[in-house]
Short mmCIF file of C-alpha atoms in Angstrom, two decimals:
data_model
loop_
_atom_site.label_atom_id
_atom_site.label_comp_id
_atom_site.label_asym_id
_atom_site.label_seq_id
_atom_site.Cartn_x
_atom_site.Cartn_y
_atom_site.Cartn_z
CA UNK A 1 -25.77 -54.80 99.54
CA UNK A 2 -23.93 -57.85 98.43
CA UNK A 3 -22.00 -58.65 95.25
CA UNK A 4 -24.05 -60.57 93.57
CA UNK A 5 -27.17 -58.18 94.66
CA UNK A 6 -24.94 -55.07 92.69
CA UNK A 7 -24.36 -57.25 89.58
CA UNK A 8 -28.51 -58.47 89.16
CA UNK A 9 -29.37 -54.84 90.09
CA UNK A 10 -27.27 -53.79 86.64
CA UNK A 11 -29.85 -55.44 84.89
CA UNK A 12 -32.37 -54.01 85.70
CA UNK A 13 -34.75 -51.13 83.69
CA UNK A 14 -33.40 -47.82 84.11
CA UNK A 15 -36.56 -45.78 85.30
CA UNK A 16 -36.91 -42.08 84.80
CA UNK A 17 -35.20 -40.15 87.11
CA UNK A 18 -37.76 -38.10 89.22
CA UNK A 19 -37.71 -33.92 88.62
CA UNK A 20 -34.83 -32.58 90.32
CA UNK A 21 -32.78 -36.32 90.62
CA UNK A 22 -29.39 -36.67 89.67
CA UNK A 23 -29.23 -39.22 86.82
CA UNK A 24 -25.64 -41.27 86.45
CA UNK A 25 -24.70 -44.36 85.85
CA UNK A 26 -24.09 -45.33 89.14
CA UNK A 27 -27.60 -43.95 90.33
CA UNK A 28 -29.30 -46.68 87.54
CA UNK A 29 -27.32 -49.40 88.18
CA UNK A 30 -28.02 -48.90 92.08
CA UNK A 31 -24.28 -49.35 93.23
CA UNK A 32 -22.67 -46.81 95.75
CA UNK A 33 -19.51 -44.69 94.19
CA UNK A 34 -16.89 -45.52 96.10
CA UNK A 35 -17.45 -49.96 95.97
CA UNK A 36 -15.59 -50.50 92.62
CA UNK A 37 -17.85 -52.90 91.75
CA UNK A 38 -18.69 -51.54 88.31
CA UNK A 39 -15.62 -49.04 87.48
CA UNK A 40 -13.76 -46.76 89.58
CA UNK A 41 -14.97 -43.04 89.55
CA UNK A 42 -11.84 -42.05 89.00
CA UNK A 43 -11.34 -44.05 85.73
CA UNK A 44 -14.57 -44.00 84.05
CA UNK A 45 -15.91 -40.59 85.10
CA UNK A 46 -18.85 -41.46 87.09
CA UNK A 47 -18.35 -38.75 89.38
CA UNK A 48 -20.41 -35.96 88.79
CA UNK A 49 -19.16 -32.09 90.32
CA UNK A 50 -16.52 -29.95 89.44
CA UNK A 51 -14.03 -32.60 90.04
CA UNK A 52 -15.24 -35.12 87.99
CA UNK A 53 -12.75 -36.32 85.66
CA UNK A 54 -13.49 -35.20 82.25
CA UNK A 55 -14.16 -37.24 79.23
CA UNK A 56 -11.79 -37.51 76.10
CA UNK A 57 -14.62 -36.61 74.06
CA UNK A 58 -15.54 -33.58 75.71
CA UNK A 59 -12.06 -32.37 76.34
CA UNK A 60 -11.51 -33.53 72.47
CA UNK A 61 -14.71 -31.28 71.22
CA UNK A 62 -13.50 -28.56 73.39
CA UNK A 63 -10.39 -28.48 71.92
CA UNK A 64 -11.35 -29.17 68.20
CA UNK A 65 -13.34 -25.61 69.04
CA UNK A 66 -11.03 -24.02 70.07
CA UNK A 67 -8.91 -24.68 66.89
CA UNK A 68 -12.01 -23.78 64.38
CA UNK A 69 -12.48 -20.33 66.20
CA UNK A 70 -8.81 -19.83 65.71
CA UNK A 71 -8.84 -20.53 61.58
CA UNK A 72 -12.27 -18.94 61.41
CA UNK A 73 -13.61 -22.05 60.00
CA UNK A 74 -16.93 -22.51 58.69
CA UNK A 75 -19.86 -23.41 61.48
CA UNK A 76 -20.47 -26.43 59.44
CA UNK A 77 -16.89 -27.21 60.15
CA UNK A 78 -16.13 -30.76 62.36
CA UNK A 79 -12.64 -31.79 63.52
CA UNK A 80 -10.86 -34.88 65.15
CA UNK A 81 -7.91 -35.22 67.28
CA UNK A 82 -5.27 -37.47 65.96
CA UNK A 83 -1.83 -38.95 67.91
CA UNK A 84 0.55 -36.62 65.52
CA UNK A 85 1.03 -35.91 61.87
CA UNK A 86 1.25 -39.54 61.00
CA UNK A 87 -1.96 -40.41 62.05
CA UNK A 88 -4.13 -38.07 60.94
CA UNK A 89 -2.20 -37.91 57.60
CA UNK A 90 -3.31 -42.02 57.70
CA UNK A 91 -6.65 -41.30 58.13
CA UNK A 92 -6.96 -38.69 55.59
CA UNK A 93 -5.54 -40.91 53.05
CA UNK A 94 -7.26 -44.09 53.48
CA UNK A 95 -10.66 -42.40 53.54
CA UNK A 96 -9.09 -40.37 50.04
CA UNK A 97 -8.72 -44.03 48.31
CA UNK A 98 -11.48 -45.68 50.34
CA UNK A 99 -13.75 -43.35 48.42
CA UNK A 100 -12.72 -44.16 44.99
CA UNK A 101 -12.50 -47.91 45.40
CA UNK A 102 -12.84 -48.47 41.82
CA UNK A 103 -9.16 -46.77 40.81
CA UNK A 104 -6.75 -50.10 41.02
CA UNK A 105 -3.58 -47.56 41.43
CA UNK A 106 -5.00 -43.94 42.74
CA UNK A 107 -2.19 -41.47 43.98
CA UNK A 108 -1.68 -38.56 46.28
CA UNK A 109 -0.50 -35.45 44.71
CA UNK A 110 2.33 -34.04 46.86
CA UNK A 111 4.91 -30.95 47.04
CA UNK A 112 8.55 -32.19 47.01
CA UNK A 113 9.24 -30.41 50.91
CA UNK A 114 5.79 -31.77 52.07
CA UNK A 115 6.60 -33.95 55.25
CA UNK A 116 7.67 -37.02 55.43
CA UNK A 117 4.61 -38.83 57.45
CA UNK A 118 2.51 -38.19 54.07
CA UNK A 119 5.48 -40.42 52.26
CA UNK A 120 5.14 -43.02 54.81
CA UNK A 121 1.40 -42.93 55.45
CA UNK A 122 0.94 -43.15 51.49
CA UNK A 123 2.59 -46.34 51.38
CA UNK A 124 0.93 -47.83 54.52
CA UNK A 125 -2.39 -47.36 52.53
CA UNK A 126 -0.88 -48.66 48.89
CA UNK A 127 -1.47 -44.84 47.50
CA UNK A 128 1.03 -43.81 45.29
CA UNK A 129 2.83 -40.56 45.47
CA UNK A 130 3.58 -38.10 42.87
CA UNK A 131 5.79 -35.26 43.43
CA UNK A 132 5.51 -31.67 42.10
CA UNK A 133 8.57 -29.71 42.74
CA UNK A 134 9.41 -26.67 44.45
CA UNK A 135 10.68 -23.14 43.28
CA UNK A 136 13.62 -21.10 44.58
CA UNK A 137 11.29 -20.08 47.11
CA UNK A 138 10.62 -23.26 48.65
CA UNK A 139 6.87 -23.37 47.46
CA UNK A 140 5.65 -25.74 45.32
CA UNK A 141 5.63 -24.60 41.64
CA UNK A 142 1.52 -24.62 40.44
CA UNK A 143 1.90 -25.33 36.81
CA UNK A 144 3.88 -28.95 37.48
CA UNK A 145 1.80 -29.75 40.15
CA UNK A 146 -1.50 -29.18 38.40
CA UNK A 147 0.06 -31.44 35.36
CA UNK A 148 0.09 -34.23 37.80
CA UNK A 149 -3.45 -34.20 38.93
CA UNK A 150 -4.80 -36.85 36.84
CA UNK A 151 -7.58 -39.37 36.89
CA UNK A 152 -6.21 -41.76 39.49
CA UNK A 153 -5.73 -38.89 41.86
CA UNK A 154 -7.75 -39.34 44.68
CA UNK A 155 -5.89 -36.21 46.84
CA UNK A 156 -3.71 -33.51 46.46
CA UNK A 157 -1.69 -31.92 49.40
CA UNK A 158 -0.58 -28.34 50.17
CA UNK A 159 1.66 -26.96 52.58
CA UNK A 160 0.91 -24.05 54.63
CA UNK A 161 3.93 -24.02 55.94
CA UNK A 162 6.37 -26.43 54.49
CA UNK A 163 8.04 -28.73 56.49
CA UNK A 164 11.36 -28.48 54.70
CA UNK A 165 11.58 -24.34 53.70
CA UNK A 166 8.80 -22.72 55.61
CA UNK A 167 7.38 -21.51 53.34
CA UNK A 168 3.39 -20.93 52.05
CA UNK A 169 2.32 -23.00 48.87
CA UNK A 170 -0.14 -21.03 46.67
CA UNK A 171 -3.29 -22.68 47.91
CA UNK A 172 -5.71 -20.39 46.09
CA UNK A 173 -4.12 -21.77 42.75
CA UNK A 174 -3.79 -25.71 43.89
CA UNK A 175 -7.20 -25.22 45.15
CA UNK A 176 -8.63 -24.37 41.74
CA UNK A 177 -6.73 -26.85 40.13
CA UNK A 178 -8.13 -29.68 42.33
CA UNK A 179 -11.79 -28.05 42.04
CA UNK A 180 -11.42 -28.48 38.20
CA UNK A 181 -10.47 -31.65 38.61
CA UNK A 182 -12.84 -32.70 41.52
CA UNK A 183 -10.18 -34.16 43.42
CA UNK A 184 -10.59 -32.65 47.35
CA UNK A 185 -7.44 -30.76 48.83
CA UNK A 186 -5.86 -31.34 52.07
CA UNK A 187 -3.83 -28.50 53.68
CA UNK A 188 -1.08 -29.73 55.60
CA UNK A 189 -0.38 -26.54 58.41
CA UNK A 190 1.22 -28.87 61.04
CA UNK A 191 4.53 -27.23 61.24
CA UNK A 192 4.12 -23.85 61.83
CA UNK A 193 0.40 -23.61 60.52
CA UNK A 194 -0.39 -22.63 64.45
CA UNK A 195 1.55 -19.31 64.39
CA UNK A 196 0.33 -18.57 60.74
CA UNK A 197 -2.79 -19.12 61.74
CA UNK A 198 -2.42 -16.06 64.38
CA UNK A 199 -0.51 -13.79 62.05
CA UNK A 200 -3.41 -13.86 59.64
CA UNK A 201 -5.64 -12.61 62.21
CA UNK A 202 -3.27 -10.22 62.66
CA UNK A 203 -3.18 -8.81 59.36
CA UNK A 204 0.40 -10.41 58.49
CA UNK A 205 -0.76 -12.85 56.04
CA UNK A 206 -2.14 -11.69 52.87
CA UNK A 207 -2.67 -14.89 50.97
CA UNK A 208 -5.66 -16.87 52.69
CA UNK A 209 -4.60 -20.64 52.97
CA UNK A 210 -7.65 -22.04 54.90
CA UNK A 211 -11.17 -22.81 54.70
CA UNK A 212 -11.75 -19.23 53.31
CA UNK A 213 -10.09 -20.73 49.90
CA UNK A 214 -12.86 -22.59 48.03
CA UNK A 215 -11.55 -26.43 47.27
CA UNK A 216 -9.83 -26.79 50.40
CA UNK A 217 -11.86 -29.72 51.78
CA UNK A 218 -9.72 -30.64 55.12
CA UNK A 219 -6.72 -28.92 57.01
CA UNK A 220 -3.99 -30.57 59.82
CA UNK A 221 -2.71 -28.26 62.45
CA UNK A 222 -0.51 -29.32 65.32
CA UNK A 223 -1.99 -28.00 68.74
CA UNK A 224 0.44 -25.17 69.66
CA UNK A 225 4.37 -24.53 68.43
CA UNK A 226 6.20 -27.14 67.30
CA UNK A 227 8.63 -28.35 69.69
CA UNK A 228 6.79 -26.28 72.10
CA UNK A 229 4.37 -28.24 73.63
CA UNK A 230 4.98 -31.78 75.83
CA UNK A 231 1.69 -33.54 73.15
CA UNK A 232 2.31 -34.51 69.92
CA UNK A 233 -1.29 -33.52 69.16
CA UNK A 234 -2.82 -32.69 65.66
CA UNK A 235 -5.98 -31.64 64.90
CA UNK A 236 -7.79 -32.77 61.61
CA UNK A 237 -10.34 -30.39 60.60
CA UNK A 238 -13.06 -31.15 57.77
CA UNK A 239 -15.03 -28.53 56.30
CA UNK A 240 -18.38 -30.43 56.82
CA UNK A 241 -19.90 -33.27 58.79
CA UNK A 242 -19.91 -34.89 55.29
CA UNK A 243 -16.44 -35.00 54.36
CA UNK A 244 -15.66 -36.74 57.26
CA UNK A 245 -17.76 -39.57 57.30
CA UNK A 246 -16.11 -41.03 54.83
CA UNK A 247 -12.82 -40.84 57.46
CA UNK A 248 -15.12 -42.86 59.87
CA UNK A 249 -16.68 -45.00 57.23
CA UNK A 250 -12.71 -45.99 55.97
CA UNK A 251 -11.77 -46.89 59.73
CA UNK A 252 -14.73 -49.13 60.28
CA UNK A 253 -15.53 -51.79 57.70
CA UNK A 254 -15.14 -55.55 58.12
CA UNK A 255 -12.36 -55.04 60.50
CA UNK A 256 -13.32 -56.12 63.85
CA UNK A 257 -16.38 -55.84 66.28
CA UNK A 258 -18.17 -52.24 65.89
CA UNK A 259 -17.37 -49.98 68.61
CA UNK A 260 -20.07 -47.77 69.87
CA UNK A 261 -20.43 -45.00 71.87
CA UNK A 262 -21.23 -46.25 75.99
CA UNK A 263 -22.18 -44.25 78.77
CA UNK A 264 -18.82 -45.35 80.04
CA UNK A 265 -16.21 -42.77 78.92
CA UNK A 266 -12.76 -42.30 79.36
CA UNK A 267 -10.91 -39.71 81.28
CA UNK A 268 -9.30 -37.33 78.99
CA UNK A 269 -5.67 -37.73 80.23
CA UNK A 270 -2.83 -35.06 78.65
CA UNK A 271 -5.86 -34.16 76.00
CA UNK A 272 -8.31 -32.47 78.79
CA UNK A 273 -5.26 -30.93 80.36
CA UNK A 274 -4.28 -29.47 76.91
CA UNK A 275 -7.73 -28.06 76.50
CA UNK A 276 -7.56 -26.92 80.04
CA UNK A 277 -4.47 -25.11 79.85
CA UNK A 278 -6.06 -23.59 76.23
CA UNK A 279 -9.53 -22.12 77.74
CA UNK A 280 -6.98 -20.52 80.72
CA UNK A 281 -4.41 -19.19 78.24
CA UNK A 282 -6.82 -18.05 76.11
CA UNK A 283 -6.49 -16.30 71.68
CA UNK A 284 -4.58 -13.25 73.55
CA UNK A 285 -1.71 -15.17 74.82
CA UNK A 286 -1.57 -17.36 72.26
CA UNK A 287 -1.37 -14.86 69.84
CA UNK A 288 1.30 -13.26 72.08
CA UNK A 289 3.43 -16.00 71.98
CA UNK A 290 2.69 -16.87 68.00
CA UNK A 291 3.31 -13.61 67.12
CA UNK A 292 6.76 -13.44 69.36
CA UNK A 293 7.96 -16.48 67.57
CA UNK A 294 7.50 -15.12 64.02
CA UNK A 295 9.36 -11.87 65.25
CA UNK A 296 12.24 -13.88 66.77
CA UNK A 297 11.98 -16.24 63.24
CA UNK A 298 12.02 -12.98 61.23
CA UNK A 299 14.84 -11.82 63.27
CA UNK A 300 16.85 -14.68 63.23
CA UNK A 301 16.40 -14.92 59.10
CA UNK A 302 17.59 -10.92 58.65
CA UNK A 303 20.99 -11.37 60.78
CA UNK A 304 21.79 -14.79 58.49
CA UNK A 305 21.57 -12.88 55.74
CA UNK A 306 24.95 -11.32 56.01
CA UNK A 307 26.73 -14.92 57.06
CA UNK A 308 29.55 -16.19 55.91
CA UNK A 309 29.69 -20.22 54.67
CA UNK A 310 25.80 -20.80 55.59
CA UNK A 311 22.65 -19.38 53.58
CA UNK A 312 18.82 -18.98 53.79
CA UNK A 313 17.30 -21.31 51.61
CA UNK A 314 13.91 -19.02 51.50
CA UNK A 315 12.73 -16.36 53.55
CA UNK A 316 10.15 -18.20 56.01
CA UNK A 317 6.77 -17.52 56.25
CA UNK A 318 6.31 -19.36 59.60
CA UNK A 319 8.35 -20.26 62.14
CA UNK A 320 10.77 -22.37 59.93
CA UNK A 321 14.38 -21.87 58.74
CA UNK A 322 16.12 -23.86 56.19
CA UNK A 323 19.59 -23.43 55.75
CA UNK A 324 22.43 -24.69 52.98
CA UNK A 325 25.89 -24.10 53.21
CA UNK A 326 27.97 -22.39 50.46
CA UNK A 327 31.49 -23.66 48.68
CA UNK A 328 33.33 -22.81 51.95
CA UNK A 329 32.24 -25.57 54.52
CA UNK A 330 30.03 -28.53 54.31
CA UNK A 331 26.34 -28.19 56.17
CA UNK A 332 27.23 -31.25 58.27
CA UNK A 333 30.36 -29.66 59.76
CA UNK A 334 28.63 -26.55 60.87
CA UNK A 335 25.64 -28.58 62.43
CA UNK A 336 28.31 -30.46 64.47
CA UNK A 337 29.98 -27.32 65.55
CA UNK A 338 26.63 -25.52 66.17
CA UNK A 339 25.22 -28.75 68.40
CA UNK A 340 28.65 -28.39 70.08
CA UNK A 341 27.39 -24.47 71.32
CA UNK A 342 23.96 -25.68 72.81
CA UNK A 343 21.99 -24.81 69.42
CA UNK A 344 20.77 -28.13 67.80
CA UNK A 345 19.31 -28.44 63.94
CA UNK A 346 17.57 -31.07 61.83
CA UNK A 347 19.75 -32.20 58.71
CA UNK A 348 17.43 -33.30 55.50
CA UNK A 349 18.01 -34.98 52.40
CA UNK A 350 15.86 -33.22 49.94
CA UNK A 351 15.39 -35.75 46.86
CA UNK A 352 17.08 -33.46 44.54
CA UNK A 353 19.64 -30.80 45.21
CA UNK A 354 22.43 -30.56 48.55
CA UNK A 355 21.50 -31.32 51.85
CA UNK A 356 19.66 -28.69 54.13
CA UNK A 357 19.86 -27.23 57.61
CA UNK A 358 16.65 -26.80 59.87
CA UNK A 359 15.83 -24.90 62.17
CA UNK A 360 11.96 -24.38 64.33
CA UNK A 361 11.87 -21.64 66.32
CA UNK A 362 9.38 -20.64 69.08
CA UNK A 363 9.08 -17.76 71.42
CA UNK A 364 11.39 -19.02 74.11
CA UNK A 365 13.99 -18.24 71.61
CA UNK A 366 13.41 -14.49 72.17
CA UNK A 367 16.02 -13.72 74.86
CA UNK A 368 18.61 -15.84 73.55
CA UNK A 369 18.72 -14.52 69.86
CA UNK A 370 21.82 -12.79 70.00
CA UNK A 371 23.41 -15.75 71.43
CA UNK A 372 22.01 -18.06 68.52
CA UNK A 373 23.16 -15.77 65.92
CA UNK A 374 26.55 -15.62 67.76
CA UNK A 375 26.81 -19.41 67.78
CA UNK A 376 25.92 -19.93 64.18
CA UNK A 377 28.91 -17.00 62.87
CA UNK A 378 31.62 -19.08 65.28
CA UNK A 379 30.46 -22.43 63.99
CA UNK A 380 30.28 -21.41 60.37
CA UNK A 381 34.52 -20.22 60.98
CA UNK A 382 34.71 -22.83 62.47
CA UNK A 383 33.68 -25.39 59.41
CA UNK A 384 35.03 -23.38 57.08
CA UNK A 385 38.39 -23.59 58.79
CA UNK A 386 37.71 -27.33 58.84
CA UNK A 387 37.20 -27.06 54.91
CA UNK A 388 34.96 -29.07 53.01
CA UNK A 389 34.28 -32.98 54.85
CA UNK A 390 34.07 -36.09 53.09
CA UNK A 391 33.19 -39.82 53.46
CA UNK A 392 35.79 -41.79 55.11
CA UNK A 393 37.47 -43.48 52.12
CA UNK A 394 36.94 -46.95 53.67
CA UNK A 395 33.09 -46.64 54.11
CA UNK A 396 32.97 -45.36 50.55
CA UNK A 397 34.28 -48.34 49.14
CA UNK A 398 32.30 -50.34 51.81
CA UNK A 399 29.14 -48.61 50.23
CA UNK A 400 29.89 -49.51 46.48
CA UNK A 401 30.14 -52.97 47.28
CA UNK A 402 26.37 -52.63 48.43
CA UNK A 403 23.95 -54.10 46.22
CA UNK A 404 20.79 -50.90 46.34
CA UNK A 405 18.12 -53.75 45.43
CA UNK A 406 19.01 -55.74 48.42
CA UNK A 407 20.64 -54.49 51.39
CA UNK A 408 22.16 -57.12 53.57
CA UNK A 409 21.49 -56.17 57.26
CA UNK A 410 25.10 -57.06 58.56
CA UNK A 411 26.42 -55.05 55.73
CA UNK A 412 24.15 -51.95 56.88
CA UNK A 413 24.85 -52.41 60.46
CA UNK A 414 28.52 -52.49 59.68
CA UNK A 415 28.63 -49.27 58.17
CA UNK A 416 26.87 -47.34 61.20
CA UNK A 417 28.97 -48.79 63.52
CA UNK A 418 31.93 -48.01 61.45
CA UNK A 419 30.12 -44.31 61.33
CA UNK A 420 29.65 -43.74 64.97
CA UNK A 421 33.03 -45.16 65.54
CA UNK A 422 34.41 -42.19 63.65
CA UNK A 423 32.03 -39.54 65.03
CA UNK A 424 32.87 -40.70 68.67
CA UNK A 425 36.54 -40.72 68.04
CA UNK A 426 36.42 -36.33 67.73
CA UNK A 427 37.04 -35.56 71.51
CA UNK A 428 36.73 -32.07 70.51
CA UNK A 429 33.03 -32.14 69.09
CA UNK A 430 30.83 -34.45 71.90
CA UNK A 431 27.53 -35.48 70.36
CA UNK A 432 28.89 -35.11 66.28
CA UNK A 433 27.37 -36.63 63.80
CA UNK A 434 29.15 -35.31 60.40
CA UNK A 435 30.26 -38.73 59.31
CA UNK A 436 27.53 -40.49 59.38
CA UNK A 437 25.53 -37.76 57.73
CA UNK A 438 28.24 -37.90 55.15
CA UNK A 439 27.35 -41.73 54.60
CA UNK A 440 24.23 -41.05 54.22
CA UNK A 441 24.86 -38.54 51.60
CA UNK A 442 26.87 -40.89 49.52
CA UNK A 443 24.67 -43.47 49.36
CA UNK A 444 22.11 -43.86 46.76
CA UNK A 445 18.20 -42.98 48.11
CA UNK A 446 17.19 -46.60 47.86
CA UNK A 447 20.38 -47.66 50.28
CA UNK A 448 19.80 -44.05 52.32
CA UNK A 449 16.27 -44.54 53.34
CA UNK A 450 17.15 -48.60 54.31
CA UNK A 451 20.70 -47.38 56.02
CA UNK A 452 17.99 -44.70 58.10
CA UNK A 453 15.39 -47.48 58.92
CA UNK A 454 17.91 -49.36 60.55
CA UNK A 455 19.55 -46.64 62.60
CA UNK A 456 15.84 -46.08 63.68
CA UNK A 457 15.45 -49.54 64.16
CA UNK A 458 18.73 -49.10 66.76
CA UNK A 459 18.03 -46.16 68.68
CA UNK A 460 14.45 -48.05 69.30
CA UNK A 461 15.28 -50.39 71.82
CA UNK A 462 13.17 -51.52 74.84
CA UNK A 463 14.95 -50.91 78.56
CA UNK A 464 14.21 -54.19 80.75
CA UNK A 465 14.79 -54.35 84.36
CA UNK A 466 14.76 -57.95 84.52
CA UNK A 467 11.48 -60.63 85.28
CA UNK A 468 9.39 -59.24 88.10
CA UNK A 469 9.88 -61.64 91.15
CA UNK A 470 6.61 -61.43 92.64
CA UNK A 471 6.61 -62.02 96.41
CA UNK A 472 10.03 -62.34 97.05
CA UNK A 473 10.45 -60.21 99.73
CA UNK A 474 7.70 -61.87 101.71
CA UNK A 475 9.76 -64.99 101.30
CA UNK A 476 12.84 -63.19 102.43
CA UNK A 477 10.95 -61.77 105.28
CA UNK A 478 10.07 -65.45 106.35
#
């Protein structure tokens, strides 16, 4: 068959395939597998068998069921995979103020420790966020938060667990509140919502924070234990077909050519393999290994309890620990003396109150608790014997001189050089970071969070290997 016979035979009417015939593509558009005339099996799927390459959609669906059965949702229930936190939090957002197109200035209801993607994703979409605070607990306190759900609300966002603490919001409560108000409720359960999600079918969790609460209209979990897996996977689950067709409705719109479904679909890539390794691995292990990192998280949080110069900020629900450091030694000090033992922890900058510690934990942790518990005692002696740290006194008057409604890039890039300077020039500590934390600190939020984009902005760099020289070693050959 020649070329041009392959590309006038793809236009021709598909007939019915006859009882027992294999119908594909390939078979209606009368081209042989292997010629790579129309696709490549191997990229679009045509292959039919057990080792056909499977589709993103079905490897998407299968997982998206997989997550449902685990939070007992409802069978109405529909989900979509998203690239991460930030997306899906995106897409939940836009469709929130997509459906109330009337409001000129909605906003998104939010708990102070909620993560920061929802900060970031509510100003890609021009939604303004208002923050409830949180209790001693780390959960967000009910009665400010419902005080804030007002007419130009459009969504309000729970935490199951936080990001920052760990720690359960009240859902049943929010829930009503957003009922009364008819505004829908997203539950964010991306960080740590996976092991929760086990010990409630274990009996461990009394307070239901799912679909079983009446209001909650939409839930995020992250596929597996944070940190734990190689895909930074969420799942976005809507309680009804409904709710999210508004999501699809927001993302379509006058913005480009409509994209349909085709018979051509793409493989499934590190998504099918996901749901692979899922259907293998099966509820029993994952509950195994859910349930072993809430033991080792529980564990962890009993033998801090006694700890000298560091303290829990909340007992964690999840798999979460947040940690502050006392009078005796500064937070920053003992992370740097902690990363210096193998064990590495997240600073934050909470909007109000001292910097925290934090700390996910998974299963793998198990064997090596008495060794993380050891490390944390010897690097809290050790910052308290360094005493309480400080901003450099020349980057502190470097920083005053910095104008927080316009921050000159030179001026910004200046200081973290100056920074890393000093945290390079400890020998002793390889890898510390204490004085530039301590900048950050000092600085006012606005000058912070522009001081952090750049150093984002820095470590983002692309690696080039130089302008491909096509052909040259034929020429060198000649």
């Amino acid at each position: 068959m020649t070329s041009a016979t392959g590309r006038l035979q793809l236009m021709k009417t598909a007939h019915a395939p006859a009882e027992g015939e294999e119908t594909s593509l390939a078979a209606l558009a009368g081209i042989d597998l292997d010629d790579g005339r129309l696709a490549h099996p191997a990229t679009h799927g045509l292959r039919r068998g057990d080792d056909a390459p499977r589709s993103r959609q079905v490897a998407e669906n299968e997982l998206v069921g997989f997550v449902c059965d685990l939070l007992q949702a409802p069978d109405e229930t529909v989900g979509t995979v998203a690239a991460g936190l930030v997306e899906s939090a995106l897409m939940v957002l836009r469709a929130a103020r997509d459906a109330r197109p009337a409001l000129r200035r909605p906003t998104v209801v939010l708990p102070q420790s909620a993560h920061p993607a929802w900060f970031a994703a509510a100003a890609a979409v021009g939604v303004t966020p208002v923050v409830a605070p949180v209790s001693a607990d780390g959960s967000v306190q009910v009665g400010p938060m419902t005080s804030l759900i007002r007419e130009d609300a459009v969504l309000v966002v729970a935490s199951a667990p936080s990001y920052t603490h760990g720690t359960v919001d009240p859902v049943g409560w929010i829930a009503a509140a957003a009922s009364a108000h008819e505004v829908p409720l997203h539950v964010d359960a991306s960080n740590g919502g996976w092991a929760l999600a086990y010990a409630e079918l274990a009996g461990r969790v009394r307070q239901p924070w799912g679909f079983a609460v009446p209001g909650v209209s939409s839930i995020t979990i992250d596929v597996g234990p944070e940190r734990g897996t190689s895909a930074d996977l969420s799942v976005l689950l809507h309680r009804d077909a409904a709710d999210r067709r508004a999501v699809h409705a927001s993302s379509l719109g006058p913005r480009g050519p409509l994209d349909t479904a085709t018979t051509w679909s793409p493989p499934s890539g590190v998504l099918g393999e996901l749901a692979e390794t899922l259907h293998e691995v099966g509820h029993d292990r994952c509950a195994e290994l859910a349930l072993g990192a809430l033991d080792v998280t529980a564990a962890l949080a009993e033998g801090l309890l006694d700890a000298r110069g560091i303290t829990l900020v909340a007992r964690p629900d999840a798999t979460t620990i947040a940690l502050r450091a006392d009078t005796t030694c500064d937070i920053f000090v003992f992370a740097d003396a902690l990363h210096h033992r193998g064990w590495s922890a997240q600073p934050l900058f909470p909007e109000n109150g001292p910097p925290l510690l934090r700390l996910p934990v998974t299963a793998a942790m198990l064997p090596f608790l008495g060794d993380c518990l050891e490390a944390m005692e010897e690097a809290a002696a050790e910052a308290q014997a360094r005493g309480r740290a400080r901003v450099d006194p020349t980057l502190e008057r470097l920083l005053e001189k910095i104008d927080p409604t316009d921050v000159n890039p030179y001026s910004a890039e200046l200081l973290l050089d100056a920074a890393a300077v000093l945290d390079e020039a400890d020998s002793e500590h390889p890898g510390r970071r204490s004085a530039t934390n301590l900048l950050l600190k000092a600085a006012a939020p606005v000058v912070r969070e522009t001081l952090v984009t750049f150093q984002r902005d820095r470590l983002s760099r692309p690696v080039r290997r130089g302008t491909p020289t096509l052909g040259a070693a034929e020429h060198e050959a000649d």
